[in-house]
PDB file of C-alpha atoms and ligand atoms in Angstrom:
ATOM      1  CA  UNK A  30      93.828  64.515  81.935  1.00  0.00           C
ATOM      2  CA  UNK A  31      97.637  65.277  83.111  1.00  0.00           C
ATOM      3  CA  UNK A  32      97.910  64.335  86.568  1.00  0.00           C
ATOM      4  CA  UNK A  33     100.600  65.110  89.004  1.00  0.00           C
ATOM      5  CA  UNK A  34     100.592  61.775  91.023  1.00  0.00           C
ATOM      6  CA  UNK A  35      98.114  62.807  93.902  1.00  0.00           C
ATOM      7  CA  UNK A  36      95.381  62.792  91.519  1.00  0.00           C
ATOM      8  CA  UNK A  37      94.683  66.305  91.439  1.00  0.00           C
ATOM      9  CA  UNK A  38      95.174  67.868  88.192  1.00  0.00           C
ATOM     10  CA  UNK A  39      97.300  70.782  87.899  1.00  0.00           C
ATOM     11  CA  UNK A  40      95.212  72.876  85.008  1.00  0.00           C
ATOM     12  CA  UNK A  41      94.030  75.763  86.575  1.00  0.00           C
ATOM     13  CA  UNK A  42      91.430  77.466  87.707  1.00  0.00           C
ATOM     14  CA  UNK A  43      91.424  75.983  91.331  1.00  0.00           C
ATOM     15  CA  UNK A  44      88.160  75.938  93.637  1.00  0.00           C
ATOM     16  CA  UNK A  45      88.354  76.630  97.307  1.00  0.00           C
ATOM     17  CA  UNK A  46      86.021  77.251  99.740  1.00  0.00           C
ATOM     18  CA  UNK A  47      87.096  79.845 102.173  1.00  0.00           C
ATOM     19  CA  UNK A  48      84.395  79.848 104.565  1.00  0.00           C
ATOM     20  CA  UNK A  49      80.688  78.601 104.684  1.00  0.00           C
ATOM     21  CA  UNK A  50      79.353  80.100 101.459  1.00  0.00           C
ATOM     22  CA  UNK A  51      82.418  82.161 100.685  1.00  0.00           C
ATOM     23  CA  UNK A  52      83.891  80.374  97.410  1.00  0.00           C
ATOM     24  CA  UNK A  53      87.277  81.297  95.374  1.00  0.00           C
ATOM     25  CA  UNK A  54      87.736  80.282  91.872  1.00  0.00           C
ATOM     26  CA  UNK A  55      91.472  81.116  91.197  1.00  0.00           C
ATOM     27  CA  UNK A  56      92.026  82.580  87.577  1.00  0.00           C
ATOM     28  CA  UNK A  57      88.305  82.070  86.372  1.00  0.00           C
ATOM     29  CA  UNK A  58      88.949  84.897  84.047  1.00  0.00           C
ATOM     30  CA  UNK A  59      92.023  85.097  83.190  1.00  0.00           C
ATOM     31  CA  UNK A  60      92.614  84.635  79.896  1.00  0.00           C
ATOM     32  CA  UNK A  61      88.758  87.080  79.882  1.00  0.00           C
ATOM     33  CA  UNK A  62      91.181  89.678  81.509  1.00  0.00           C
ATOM     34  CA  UNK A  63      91.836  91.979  78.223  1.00  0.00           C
ATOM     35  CA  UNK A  64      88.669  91.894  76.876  1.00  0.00           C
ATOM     36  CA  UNK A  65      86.620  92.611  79.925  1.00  0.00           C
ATOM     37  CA  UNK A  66      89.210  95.912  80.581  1.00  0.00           C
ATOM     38  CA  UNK A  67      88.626  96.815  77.265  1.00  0.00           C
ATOM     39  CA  UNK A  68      84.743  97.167  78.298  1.00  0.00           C
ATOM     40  CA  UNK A  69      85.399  98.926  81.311  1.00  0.00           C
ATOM     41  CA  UNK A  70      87.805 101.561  78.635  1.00  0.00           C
ATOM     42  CA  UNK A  71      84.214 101.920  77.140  1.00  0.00           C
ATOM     43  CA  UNK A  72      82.136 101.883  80.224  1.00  0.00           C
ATOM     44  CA  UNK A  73      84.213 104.364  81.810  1.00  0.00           C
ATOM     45  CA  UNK A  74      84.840 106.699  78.384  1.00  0.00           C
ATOM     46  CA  UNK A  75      80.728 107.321  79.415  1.00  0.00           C
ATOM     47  CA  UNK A  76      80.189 107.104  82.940  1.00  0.00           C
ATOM     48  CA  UNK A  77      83.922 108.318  84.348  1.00  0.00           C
ATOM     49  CA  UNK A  78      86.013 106.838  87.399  1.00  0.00           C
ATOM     50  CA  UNK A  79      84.903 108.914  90.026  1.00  0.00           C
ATOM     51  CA  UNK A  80      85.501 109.272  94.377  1.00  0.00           C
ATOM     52  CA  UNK A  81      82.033 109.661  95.722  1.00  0.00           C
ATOM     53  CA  UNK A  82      81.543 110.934  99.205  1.00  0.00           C
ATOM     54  CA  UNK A  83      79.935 109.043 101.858  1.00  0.00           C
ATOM     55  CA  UNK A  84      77.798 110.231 104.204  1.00  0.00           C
ATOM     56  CA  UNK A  85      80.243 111.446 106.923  1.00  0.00           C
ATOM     57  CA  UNK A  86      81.654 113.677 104.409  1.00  0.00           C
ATOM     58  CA  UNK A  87      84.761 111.602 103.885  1.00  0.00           C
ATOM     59  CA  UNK A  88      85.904 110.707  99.991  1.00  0.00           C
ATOM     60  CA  UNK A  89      86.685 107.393  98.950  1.00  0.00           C
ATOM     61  CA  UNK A  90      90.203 106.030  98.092  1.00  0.00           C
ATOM     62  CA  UNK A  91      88.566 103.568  95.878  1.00  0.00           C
ATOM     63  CA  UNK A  92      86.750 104.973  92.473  1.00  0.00           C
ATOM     64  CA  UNK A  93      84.103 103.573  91.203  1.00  0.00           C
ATOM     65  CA  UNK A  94      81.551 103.767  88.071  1.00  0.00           C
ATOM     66  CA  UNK A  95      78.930 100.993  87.480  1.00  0.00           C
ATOM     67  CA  UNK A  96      76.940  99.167  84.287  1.00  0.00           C
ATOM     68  CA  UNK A  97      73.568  97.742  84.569  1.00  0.00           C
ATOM     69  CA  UNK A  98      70.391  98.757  85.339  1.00  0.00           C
ATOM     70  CA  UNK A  99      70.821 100.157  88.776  1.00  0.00           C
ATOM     71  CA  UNK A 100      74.668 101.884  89.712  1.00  0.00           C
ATOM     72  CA  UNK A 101      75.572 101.964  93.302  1.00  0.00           C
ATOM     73  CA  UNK A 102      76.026 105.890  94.428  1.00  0.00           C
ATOM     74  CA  UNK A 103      76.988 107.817  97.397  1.00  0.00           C
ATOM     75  CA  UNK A 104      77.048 111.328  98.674  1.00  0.00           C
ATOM     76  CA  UNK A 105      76.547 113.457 101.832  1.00  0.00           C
ATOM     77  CA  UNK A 106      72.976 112.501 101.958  1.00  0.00           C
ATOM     78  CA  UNK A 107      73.437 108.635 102.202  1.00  0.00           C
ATOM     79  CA  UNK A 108      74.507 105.316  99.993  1.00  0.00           C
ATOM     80  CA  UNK A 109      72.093 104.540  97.355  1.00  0.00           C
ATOM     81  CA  UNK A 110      71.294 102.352  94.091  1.00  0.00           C
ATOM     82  CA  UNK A 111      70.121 104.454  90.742  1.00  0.00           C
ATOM     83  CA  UNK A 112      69.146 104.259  87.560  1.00  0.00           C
ATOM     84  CA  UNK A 113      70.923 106.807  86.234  1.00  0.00           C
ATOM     85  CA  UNK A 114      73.997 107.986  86.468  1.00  0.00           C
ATOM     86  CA  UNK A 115      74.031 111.417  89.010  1.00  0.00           C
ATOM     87  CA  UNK A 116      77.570 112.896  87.178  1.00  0.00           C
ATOM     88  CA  UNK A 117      75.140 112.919  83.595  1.00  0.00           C
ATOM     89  CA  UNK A 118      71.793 112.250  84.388  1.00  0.00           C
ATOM     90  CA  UNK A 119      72.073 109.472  82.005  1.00  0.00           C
ATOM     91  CA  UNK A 120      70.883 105.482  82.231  1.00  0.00           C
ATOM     92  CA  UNK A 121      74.161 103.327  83.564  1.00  0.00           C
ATOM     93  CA  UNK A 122      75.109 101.936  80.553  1.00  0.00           C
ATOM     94  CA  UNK A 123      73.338  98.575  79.892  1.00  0.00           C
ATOM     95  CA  UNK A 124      75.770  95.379  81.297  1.00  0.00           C
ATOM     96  CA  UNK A 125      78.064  94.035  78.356  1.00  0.00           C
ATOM     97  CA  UNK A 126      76.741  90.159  77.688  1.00  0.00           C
ATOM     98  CA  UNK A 127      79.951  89.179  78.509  1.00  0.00           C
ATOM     99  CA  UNK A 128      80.183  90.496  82.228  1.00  0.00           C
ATOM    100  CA  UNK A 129      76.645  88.836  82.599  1.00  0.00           C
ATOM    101  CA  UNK A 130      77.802  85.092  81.028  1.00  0.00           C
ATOM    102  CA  UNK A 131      80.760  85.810  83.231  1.00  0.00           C
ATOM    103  CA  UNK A 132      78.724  86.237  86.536  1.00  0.00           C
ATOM    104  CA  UNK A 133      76.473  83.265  85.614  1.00  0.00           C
ATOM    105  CA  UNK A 134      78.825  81.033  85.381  1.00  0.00           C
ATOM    106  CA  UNK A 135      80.923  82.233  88.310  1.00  0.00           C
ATOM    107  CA  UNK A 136      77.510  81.574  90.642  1.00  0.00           C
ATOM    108  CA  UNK A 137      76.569  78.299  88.757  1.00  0.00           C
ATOM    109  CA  UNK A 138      80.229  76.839  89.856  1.00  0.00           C
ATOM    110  CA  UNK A 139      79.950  78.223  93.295  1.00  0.00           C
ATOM    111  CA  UNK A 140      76.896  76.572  93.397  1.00  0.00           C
ATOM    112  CA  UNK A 141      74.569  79.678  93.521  1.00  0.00           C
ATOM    113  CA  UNK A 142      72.594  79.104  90.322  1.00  0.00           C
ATOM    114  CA  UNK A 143      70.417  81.038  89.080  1.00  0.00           C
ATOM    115  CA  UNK A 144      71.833  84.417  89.635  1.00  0.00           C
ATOM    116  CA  UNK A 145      71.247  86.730  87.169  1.00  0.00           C
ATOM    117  CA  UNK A 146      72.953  90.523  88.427  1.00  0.00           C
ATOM    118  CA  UNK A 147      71.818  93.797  87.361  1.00  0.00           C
ATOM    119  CA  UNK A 148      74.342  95.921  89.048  1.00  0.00           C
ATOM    120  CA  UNK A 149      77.623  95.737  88.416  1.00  0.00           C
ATOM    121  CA  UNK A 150      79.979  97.784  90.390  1.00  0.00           C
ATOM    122  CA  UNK A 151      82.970  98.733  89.162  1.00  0.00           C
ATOM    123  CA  UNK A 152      86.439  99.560  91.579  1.00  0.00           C
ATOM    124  CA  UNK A 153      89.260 101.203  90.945  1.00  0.00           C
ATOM    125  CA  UNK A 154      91.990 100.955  93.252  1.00  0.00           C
ATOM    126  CA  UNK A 155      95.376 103.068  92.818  1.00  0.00           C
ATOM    127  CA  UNK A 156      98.021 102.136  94.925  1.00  0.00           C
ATOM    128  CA  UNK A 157      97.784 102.837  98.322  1.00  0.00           C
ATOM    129  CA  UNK A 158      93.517 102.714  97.836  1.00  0.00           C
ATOM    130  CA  UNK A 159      91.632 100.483 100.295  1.00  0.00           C
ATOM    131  CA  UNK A 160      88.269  99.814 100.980  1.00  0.00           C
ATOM    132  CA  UNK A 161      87.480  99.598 104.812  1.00  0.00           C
ATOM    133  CA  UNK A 162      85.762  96.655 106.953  1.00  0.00           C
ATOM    134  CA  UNK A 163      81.976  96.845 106.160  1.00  0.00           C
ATOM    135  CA  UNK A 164      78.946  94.875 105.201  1.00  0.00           C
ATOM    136  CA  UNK A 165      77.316  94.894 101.608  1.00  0.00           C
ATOM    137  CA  UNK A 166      73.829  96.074 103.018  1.00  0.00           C
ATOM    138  CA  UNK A 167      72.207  98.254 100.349  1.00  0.00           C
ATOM    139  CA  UNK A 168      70.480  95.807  98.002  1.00  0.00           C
ATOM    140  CA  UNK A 169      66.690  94.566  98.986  1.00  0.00           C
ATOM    141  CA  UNK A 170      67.261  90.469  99.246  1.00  0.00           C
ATOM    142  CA  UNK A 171      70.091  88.845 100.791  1.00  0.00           C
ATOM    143  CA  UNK A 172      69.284  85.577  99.297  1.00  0.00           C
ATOM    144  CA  UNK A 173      71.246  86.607  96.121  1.00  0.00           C
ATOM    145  CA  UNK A 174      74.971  85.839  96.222  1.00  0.00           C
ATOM    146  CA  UNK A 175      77.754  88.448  94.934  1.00  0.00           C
ATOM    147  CA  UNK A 176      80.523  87.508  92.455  1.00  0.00           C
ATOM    148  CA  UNK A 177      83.365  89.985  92.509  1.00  0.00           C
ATOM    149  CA  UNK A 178      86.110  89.431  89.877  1.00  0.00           C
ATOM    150  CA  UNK A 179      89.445  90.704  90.594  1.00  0.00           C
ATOM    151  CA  UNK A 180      91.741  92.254  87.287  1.00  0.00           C
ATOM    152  CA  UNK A 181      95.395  93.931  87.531  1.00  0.00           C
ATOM    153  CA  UNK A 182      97.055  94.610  90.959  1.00  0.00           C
ATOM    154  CA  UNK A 183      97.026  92.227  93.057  1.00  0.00           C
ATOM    155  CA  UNK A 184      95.284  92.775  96.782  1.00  0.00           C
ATOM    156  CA  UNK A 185      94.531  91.537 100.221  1.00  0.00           C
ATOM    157  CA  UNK A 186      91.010  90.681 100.744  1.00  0.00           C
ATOM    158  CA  UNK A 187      89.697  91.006 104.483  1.00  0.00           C
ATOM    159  CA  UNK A 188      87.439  88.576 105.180  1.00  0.00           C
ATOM    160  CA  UNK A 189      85.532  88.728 108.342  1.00  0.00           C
ATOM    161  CA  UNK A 190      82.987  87.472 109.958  1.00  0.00           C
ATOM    162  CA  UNK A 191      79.364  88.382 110.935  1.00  0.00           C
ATOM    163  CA  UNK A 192      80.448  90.306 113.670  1.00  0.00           C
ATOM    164  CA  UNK A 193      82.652  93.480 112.943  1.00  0.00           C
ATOM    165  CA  UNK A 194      84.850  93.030 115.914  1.00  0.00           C
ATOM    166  CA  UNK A 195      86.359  89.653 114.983  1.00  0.00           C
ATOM    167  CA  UNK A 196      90.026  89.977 113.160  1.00  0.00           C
ATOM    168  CA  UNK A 197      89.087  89.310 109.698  1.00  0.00           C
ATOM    169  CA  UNK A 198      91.548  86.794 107.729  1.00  0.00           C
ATOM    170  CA  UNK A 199      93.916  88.098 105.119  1.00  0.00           C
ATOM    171  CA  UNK A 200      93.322  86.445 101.457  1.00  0.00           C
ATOM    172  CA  UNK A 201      96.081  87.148  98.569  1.00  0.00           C
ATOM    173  CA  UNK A 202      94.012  87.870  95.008  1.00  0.00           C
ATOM    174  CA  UNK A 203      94.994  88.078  91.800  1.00  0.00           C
ATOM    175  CA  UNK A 204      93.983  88.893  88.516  1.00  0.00           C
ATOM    176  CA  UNK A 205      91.386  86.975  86.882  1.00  0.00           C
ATOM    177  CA  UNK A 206      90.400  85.086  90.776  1.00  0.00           C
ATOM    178  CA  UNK A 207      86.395  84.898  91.033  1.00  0.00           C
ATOM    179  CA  UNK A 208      85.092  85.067  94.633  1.00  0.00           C
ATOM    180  CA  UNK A 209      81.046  84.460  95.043  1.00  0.00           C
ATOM    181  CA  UNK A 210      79.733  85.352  98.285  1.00  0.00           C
ATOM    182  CA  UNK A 211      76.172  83.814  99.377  1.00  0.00           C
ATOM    183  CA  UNK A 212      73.891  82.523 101.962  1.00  0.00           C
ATOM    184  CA  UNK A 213      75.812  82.235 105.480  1.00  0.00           C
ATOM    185  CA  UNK A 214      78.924  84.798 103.546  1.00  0.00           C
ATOM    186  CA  UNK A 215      75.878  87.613 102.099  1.00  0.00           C
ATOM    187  CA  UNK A 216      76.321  89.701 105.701  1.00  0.00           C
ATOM    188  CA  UNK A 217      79.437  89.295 106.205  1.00  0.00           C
ATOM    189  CA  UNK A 218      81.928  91.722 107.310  1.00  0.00           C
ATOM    190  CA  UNK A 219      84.761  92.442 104.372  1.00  0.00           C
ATOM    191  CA  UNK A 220      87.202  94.828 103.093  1.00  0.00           C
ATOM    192  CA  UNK A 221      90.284  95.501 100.887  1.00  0.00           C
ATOM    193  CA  UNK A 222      93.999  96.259 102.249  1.00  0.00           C
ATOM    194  CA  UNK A 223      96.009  99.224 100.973  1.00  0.00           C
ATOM    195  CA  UNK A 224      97.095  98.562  97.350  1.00  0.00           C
ATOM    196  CA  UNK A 225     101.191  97.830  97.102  1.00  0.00           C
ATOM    197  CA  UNK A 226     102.925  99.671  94.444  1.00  0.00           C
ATOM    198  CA  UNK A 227     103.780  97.488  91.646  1.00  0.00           C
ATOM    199  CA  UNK A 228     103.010  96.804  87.688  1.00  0.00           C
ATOM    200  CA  UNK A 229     100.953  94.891  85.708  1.00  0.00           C
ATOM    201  CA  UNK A 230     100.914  93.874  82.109  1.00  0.00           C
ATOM    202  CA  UNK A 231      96.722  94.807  81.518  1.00  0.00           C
ATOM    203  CA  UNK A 232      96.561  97.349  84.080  1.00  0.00           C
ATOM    204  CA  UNK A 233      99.478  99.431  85.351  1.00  0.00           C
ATOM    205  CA  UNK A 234      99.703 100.789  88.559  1.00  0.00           C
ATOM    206  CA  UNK A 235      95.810  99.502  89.289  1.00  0.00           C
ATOM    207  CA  UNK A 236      93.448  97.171  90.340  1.00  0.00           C
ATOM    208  CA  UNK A 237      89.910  96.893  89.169  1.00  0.00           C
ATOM    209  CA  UNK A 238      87.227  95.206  90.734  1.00  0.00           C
ATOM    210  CA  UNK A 239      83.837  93.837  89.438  1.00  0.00           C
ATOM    211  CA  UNK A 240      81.018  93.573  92.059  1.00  0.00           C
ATOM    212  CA  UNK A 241      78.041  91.776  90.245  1.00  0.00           C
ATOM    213  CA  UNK A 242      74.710  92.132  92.170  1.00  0.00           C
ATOM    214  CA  UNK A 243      71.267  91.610  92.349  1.00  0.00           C
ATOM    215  CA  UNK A 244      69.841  94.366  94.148  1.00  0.00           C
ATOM    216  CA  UNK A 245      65.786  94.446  93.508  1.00  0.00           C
ATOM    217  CA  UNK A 246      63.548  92.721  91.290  1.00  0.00           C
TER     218      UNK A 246
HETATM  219  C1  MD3 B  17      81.417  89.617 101.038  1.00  0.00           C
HETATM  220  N1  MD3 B  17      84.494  95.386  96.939  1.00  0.00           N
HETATM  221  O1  MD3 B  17      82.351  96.839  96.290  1.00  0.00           O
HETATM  222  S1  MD3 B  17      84.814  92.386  96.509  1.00  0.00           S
HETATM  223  C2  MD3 B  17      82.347  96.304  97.407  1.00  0.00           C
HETATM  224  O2  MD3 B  17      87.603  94.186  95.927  1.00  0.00           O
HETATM  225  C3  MD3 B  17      83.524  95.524  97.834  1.00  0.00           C
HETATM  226  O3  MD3 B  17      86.514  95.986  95.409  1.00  0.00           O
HETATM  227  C4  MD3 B  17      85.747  94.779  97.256  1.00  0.00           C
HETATM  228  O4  MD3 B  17      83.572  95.069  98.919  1.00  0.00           O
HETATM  229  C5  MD3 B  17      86.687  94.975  96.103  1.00  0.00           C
HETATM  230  O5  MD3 B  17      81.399  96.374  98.199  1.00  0.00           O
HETATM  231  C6  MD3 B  17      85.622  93.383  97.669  1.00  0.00           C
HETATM  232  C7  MD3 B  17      84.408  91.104  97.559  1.00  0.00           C
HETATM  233  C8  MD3 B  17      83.091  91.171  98.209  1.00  0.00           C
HETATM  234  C9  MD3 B  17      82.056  91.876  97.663  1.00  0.00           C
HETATM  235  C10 MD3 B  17      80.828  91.824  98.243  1.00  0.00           C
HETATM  236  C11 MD3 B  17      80.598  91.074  99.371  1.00  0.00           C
HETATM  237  C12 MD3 B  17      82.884  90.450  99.328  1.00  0.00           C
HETATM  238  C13 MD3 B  17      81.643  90.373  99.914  1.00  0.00           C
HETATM  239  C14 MD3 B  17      79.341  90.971  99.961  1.00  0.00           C
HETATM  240  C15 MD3 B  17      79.143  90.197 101.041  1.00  0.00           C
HETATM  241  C16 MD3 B  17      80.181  89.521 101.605  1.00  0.00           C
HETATM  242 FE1   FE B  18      81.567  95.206  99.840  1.00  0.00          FE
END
């Protein structure tokens, strides 16, 4: 293997851990990057990009559609997981094998192995979309991680801490990074900056984001 002299080789992807169960695999995916969007074309041709509500009657920046077995929802009445999707009535459509090799692996190098997900979550960002400080509270056991994969525009993660008044740090993502969040990270406060304008090759004038999740038995 090439090395550049401080014995640390210089193929990518990079590992990093950000925090105490909070680890960043830089450009996992990318060269997965076409192929996955091309599944979300499908996904989404189905089960359409859509702002939900949330429960204090604000709409979302961020839209969102999901594959799996359950799809995370919201409206006036509350935050939920389904089966179907509400807009059709419909099953989410079932998760490509790709996104679930993809989410295996990403846990098995952070060191969360076995995960197997069935939710994925899928975000779309515009520019200017954001996603505020909260917690990921909704699924029934906390001892499964989260992988989120990162595609197109690139954004600033928020990464808190348990407690929602601490300043959270500011992490620069781009496409194809891999983030897995478990144990010590599953509670912990986190959020997305505004999107800056720009352009990218796969995407455009977006970002999307893949939230992979166990979220009951
Ligand atoms: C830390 N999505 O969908 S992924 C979400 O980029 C969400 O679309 C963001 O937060 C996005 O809920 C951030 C990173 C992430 C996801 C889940 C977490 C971080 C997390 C759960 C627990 C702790
Ligand atoms: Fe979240």
């Amino acid at each position: 293997m090439s090395d550049n002299g401080t014995l640390w080789p210089l193929e990518t992807p990079s590992q990093e851990g950000l925090a105490d169960g909070v680890v960043l695999l830089r450009n996992f995916c990318g060269s997965d990057a076409a192929s996955l969007l091309q599944e979300i074309d499908t996904i989404a041709a189905v089960a359409p990009f859509r702002q939900l509500t949330v429960p204090g009657g604000h709409t979302m920046s961020v839209a969102m559609t999901n594959t799996g077995t359950f799809g995370w929802t919201s409206d006036r009445a509350g935050y939920r997981y389904t089966t179907n999707d509400p807009l059709s009535d419909r099953p989410w459509q079932p998760m490509p094998r790709s996104f679930l090799a993809l989410a295996e692996l990403a846990a098995t190098e952070a060191g969360f192995a076995p995960f197997t997900p069935n939710a994925c979550l899928i975000n779309r960002y515009a520019v200017g979309a954001k996603l505020s400080l909260h917690q990921d509270k909704d699924e029934l056991d906390y001892t499964h991680p989260i992988v989120s994969v990162s595609l197109g525009l690139p954004a600033t993660f928020l990464l808190g801490s348990l407690q929602r008044s601490d300043t959270p740090r500011r992490i620069r993502i781009e496409s194809g990074d891999v983030m897995v969040w478990g144990g010590p990270a599953r509670l912990i406060y986190h959020g997305v900056a505004p999107i800056r304008p720009g352009s990218h090759p796969l995407t455009g004038s977006f970002r999307i984001n893949l939230t992979f999740r166990c979220v009951m038995h």
